Coordinates of C-alpha atoms in Angstrom, one line a residue:
X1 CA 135.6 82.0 298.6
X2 CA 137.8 81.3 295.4
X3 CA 135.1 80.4 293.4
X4 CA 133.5 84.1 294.3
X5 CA 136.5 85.9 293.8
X6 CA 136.8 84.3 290.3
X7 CA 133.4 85.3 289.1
X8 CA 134.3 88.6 290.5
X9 CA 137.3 89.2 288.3
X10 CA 135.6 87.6 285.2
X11 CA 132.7 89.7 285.6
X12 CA 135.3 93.1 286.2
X13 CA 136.9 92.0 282.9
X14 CA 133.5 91.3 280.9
X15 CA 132.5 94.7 281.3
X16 CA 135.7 96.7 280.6
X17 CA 135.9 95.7 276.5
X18 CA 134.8 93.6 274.0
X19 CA 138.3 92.1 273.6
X20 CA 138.8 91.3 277.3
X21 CA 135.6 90.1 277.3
X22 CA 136.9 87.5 275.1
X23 CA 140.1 86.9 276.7
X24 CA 138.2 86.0 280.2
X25 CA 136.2 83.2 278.3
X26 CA 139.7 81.9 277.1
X27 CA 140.9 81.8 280.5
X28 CA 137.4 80.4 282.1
X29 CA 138.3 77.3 279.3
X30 CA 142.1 77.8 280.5
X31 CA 141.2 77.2 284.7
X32 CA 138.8 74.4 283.2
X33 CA 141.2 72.5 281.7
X34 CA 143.9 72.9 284.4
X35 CA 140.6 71.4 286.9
X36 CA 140.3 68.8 284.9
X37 CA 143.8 67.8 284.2
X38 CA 145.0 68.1 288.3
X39 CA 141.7 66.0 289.1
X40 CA 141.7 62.5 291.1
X41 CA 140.5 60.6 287.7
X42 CA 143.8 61.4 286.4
X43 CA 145.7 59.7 289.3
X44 CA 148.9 62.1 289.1
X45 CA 149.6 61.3 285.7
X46 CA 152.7 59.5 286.1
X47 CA 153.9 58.4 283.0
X48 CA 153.3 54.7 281.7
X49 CA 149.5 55.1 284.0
X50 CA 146.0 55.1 283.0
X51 CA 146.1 58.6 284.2
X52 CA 148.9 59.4 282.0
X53 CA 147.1 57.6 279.0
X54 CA 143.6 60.1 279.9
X55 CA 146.1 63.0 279.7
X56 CA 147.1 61.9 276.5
X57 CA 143.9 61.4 275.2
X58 CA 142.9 65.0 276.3
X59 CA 145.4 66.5 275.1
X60 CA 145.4 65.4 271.4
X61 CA 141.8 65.2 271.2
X62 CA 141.5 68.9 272.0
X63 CA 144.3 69.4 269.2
X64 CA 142.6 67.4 267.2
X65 CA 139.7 69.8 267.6
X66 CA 141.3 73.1 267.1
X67 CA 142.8 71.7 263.5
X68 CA 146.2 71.3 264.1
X69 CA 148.6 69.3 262.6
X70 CA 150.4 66.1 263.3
X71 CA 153.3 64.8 262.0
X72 CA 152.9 60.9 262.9
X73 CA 150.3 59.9 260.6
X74 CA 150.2 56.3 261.5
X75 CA 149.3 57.5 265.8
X76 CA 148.0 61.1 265.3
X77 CA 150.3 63.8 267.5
X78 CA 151.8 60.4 269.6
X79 CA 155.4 60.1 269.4
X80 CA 156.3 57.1 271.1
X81 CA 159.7 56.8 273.0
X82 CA 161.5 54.2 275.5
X83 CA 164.3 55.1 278.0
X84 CA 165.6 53.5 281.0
X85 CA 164.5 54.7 284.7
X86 CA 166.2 55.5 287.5
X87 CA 166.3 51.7 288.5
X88 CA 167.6 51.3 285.4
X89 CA 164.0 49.8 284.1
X90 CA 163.3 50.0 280.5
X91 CA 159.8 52.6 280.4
X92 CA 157.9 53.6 277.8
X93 CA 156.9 57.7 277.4
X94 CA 154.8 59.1 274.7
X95 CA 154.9 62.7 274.0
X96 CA 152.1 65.0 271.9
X97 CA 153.2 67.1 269.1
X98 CA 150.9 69.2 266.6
X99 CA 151.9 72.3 264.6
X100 CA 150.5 75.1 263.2
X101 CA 152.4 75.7 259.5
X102 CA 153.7 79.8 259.4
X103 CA 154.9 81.3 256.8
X104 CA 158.6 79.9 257.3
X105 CA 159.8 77.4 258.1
X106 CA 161.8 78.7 261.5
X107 CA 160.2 76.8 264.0
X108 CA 159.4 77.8 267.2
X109 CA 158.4 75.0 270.0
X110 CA 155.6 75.7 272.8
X111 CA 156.1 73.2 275.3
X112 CA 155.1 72.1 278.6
X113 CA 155.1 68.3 280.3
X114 CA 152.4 66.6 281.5
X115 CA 153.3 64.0 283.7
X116 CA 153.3 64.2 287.4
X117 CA 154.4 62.0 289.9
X118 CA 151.6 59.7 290.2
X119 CA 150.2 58.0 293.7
X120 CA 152.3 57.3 296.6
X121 CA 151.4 55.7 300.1
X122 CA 147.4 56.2 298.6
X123 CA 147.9 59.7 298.3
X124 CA 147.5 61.1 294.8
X125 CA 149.7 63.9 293.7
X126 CA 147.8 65.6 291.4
X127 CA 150.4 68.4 290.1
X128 CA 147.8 71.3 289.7
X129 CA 151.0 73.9 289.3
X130 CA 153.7 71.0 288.3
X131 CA 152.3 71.0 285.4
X132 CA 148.8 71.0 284.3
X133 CA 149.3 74.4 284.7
X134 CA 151.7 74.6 281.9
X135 CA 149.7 72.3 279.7
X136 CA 146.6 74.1 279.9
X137 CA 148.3 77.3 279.2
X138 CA 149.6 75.3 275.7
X139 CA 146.0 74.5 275.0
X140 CA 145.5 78.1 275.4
X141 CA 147.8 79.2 273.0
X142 CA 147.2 76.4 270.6
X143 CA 143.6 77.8 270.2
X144 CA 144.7 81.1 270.0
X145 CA 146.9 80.5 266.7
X146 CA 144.3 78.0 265.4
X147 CA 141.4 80.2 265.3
X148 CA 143.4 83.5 264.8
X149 CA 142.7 85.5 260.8
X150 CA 146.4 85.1 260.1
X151 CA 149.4 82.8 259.8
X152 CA 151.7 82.9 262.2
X153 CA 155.4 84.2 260.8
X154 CA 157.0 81.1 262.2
X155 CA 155.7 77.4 262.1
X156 CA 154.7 76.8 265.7
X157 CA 154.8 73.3 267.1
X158 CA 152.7 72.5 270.3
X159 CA 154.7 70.0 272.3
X160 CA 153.6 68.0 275.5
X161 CA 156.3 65.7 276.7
X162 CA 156.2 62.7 278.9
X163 CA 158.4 61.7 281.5
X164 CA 159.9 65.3 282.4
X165 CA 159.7 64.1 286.0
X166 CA 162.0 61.2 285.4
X167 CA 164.6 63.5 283.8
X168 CA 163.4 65.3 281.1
X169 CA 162.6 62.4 278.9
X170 CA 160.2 63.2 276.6
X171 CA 162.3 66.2 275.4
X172 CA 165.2 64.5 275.1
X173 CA 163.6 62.1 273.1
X174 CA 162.2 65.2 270.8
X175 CA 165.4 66.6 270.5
X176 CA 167.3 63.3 269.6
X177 CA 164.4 62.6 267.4
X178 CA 162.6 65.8 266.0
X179 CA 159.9 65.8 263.5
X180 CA 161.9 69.0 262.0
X181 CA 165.7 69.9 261.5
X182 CA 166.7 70.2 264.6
X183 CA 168.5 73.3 262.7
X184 CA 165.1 75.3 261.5
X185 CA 164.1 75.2 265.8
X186 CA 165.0 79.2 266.7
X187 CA 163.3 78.7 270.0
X188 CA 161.7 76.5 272.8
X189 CA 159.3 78.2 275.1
X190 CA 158.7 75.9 278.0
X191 CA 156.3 76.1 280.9
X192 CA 156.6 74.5 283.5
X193 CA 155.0 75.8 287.1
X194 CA 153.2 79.2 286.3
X195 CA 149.6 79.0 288.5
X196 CA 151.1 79.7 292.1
X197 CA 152.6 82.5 292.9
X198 CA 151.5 84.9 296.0
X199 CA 153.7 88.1 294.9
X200 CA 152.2 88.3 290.9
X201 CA 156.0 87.0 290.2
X202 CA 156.8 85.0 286.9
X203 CA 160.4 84.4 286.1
X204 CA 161.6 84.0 282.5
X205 CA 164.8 81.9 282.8
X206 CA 167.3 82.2 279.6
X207 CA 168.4 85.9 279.0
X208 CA 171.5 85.3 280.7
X209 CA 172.5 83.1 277.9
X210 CA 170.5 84.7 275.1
X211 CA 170.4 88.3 276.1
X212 CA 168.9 89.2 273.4
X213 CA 165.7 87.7 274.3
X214 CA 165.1 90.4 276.8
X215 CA 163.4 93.5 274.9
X216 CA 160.6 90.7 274.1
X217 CA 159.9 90.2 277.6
X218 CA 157.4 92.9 278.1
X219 CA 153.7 92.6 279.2
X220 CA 150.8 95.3 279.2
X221 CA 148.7 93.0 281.3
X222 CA 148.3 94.7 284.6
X223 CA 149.5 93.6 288.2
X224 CA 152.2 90.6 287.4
X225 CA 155.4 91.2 286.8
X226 CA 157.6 89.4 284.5
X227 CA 161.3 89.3 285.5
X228 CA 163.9 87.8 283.9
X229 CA 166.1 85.5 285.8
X230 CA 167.0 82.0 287.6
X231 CA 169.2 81.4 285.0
X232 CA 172.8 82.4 286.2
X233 CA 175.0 79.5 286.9
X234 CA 176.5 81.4 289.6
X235 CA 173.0 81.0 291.7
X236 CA 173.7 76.8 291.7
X237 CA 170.1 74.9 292.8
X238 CA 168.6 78.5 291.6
X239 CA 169.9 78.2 288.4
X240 CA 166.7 76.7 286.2
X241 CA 168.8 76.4 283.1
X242 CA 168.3 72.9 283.2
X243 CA 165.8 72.0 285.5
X244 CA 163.2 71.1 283.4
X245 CA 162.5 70.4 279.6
X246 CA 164.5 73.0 278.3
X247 CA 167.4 71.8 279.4
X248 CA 166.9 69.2 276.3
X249 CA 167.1 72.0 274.1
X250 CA 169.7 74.0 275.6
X251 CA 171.8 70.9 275.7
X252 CA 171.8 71.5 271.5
X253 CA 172.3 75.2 271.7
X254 CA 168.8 76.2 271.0
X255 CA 168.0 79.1 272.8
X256 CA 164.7 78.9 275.2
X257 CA 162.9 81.0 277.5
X258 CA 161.3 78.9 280.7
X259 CA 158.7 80.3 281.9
X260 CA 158.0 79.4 285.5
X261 CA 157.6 80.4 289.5
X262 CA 159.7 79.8 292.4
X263 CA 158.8 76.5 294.6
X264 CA 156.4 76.8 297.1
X265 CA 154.8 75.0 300.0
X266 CA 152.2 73.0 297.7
X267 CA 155.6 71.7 295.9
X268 CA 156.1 68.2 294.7
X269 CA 153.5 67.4 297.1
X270 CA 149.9 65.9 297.6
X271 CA 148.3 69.2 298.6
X272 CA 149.7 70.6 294.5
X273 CA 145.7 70.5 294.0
X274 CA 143.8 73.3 291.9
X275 CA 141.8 74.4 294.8
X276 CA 145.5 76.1 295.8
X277 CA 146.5 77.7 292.9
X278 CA 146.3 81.3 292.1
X279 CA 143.7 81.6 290.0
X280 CA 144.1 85.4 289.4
X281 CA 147.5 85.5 289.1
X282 CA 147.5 82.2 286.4
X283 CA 144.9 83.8 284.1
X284 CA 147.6 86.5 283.6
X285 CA 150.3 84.8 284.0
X286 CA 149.1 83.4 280.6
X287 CA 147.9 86.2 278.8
X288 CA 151.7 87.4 279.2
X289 CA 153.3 84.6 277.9
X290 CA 150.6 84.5 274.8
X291 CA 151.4 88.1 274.3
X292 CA 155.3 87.7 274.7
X293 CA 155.3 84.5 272.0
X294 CA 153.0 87.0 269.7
X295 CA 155.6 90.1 270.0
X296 CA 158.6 87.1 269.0
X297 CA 157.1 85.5 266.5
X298 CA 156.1 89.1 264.7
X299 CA 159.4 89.9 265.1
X300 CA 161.4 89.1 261.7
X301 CA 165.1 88.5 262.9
X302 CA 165.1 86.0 265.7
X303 CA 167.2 84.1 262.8
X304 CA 169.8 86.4 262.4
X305 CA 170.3 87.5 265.8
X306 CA 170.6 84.0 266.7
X307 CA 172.5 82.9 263.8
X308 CA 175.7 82.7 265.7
X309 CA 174.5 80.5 268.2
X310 CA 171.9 78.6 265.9
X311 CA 175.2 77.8 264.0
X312 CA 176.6 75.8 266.7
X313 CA 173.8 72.9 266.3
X314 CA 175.1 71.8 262.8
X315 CA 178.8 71.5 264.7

C-alpha cells in the first residue's frame, strides 16, 4: 500500500513543474538512502560495529562523489575519536566531515548522527527515524550545494557524528576538536528524528534561546507545518535543548536550530524500520529544512545579529 501511495505522490509531483519534477527525483534518492541505511546489513549501526563501519563507508563514499571536501587528508572525511562508555570502557567513535568552501568563511554545520543502537536479544534495531532519517536528509542537502550554479554565502560543513546515542559523543568530540575556529561556526543545524510524524508536525527547537532565528523558519512547501518549540527549559524532559548533538554546540554558545519530531510508538525500538515511516511527510519534511538552510545562509547578518552571543565562545 505504501509503496502505491509513494508512486502516487511522485507521479502528482512530476506532472505539476519541471522544478518539482526534480525535487521528487531528489527525494526518490533521499527514501533510497534512508532504505538502505535502516536495513538489516547494517545491524543497527551501533558505533564501534561492522554496521557502523558500512555506514561510514556510505556515507563518505557518497561525499566523496558529490566533490566535497575533507579536511583529514591522511583518512578522507574520518575524524577519529575515543571516549569512555557508560561502563566506563574506553570506545572508539569516528565521525564524517566534508565541506563545501562559501564565500566566507562563517561556517555553518549541517549535522545529523548516524549510529543507532545496534542488536539486542537478536533483535536488530534498525533506527529508520533515529537517525537515518537525518543522515539521508544531509546527503540530501550535501548534493544540493554540490551540484548547485553558485557558492554558497557561508562555508558549509556536512557533519555525521558517531556515538550520539552514548551521549552525544561524536559532537563533543567535534566541538572540543573542530577542523575550524570554533569562533567562525554561526550555526549548527542538527537533525535528528524527522521521517515519522502522523500530524505533518516538525519542531524546530532553539528560538527560545536565539529568537532571532524565527523569521527564517518559514516553508512554502504545502501540508507540514513547521513550529518552533521544545526548547523552553520550563517544559523539563520536553525541553530538546540538549537532547541530542546540539547540545555539544549549545554547550559553547553556538546557536542551533534542531530539527526533529516528537517520540512515537516505533521509538528506540526494534519496530523503528523504514516500512513505518512517513514517507510523505519525510520528503517534505526535507524540502523545508533545505529551503530554511537556503533562506539563512542568503541572509547576510547571521554574524552580526549573533555577534553578542558568538562573542561569548572566545570567553
Amino acid at each position: 500500500m505504501k509503496s502505491y501511495l509513494l508512486f502516487s505522490f511522485a507521479l502528482l509531483l512530476s506532472c505539476s513543474s519541471v522544478k518539482q519534477g526534480h525535487q521528487s527525483k531528489e527525494n526518490e534518492q533521499l527514501l533510497k538512502d534512508l532504505e538502505v541505511l535502516s536495513s538489516d546489513a547494517y545491524e543497527g549501526r551501533k558505533t564501534g560495529t561492522k554496521g557502523a563501519e558500512m555506514a561510514r563507508h556510505f556515507i563518505s563514499t557518497r561525499l566523496s562523489k558529490l566533490g566535497l571536501k575533507s579536511y583529514n587528508e591522511q583518512v578522507p572525511f574520518i575524524h577519529e575519536f575515543s571516549f569512555n562508555d557508560r561502563q566506563g570502557k574506553k570506545t572508539t567513535g569516528k565521525n564524517v566531515v566534508a565541506y563545501i568552501p562559501g564565500k566566507s568563511e562563517s561556517v555553518i554545520v549541517i549535522s545529523a548522527h548516524y549510529d543507532h543502537l545496534g542488536v539486542r536479544e537478536n533483535k536488530i534495531f534498525n533506527g529508520a527515524d533515529d537517525n537515518a532519517s537525518g543522515v539521508a536528509a544531509l546527503l540530501k542537502f550535501a548534493a544540493h550545494y554540490a551540484k548547485g550554479r553558485n557558492q554558497p554565502n557561508h562555508t558549509l560543513v556536512f557533519a555525521a557524528f558517531d556515538a550520539e546515542e552514548m551521549g552525544l559523543q561524536g559532537a563533543k568530540a567535534f566541538v572540543a576538536s573542530p577542523p575550524v575556529p570554533l569562533d567562525k561556526i554561526v550555526l549548527n543545524i542538527n537533525m535528528d528524528m524527522i521521517a515519522h510524524n502522523d500530524k505533518s508536525e516538525l519542531y524546530a527547537c532553539g528560538t527560545f534561546k536565539y529568537p532571532e532565528l524565527k523569521p527564517y523558519l518559514v516553508t512554502t512547501v504545502p501540508d507540514i507545518k513547521v513550529l518552533p518549540g521544545h526548547d523552553d527549559p520550563k517544559m523539563g524532559q520536553d525541553d530538546w535543548t540538549n537532547q541530542s548533538d546540539q547540545g555539544a554546540f549549545n554547550a559553547k554558545n553556538i546557536p542551533f536550530i534542531y530539527f526533529g519530531v516528537e517520540d512515537h510508538k516505533d521509538y528506540h525500538k526494534e519496530t523503528d524500520e523504514f516500512q513505518h515511516i512517513n514517507q510523505v511527510f519525510y520528503s517534505k519534511a526535507a524540502d523545508a529544512i533545505l529551503e530554511i538552510i537556503g533562506r539563512i545562509d542568503s541572509g547576510t547578518t547571521l554574524q552580526s545579529i549573533f555577534r553578542g552571543k558568538l562573542q561569548m565562545k572566545k570567553q
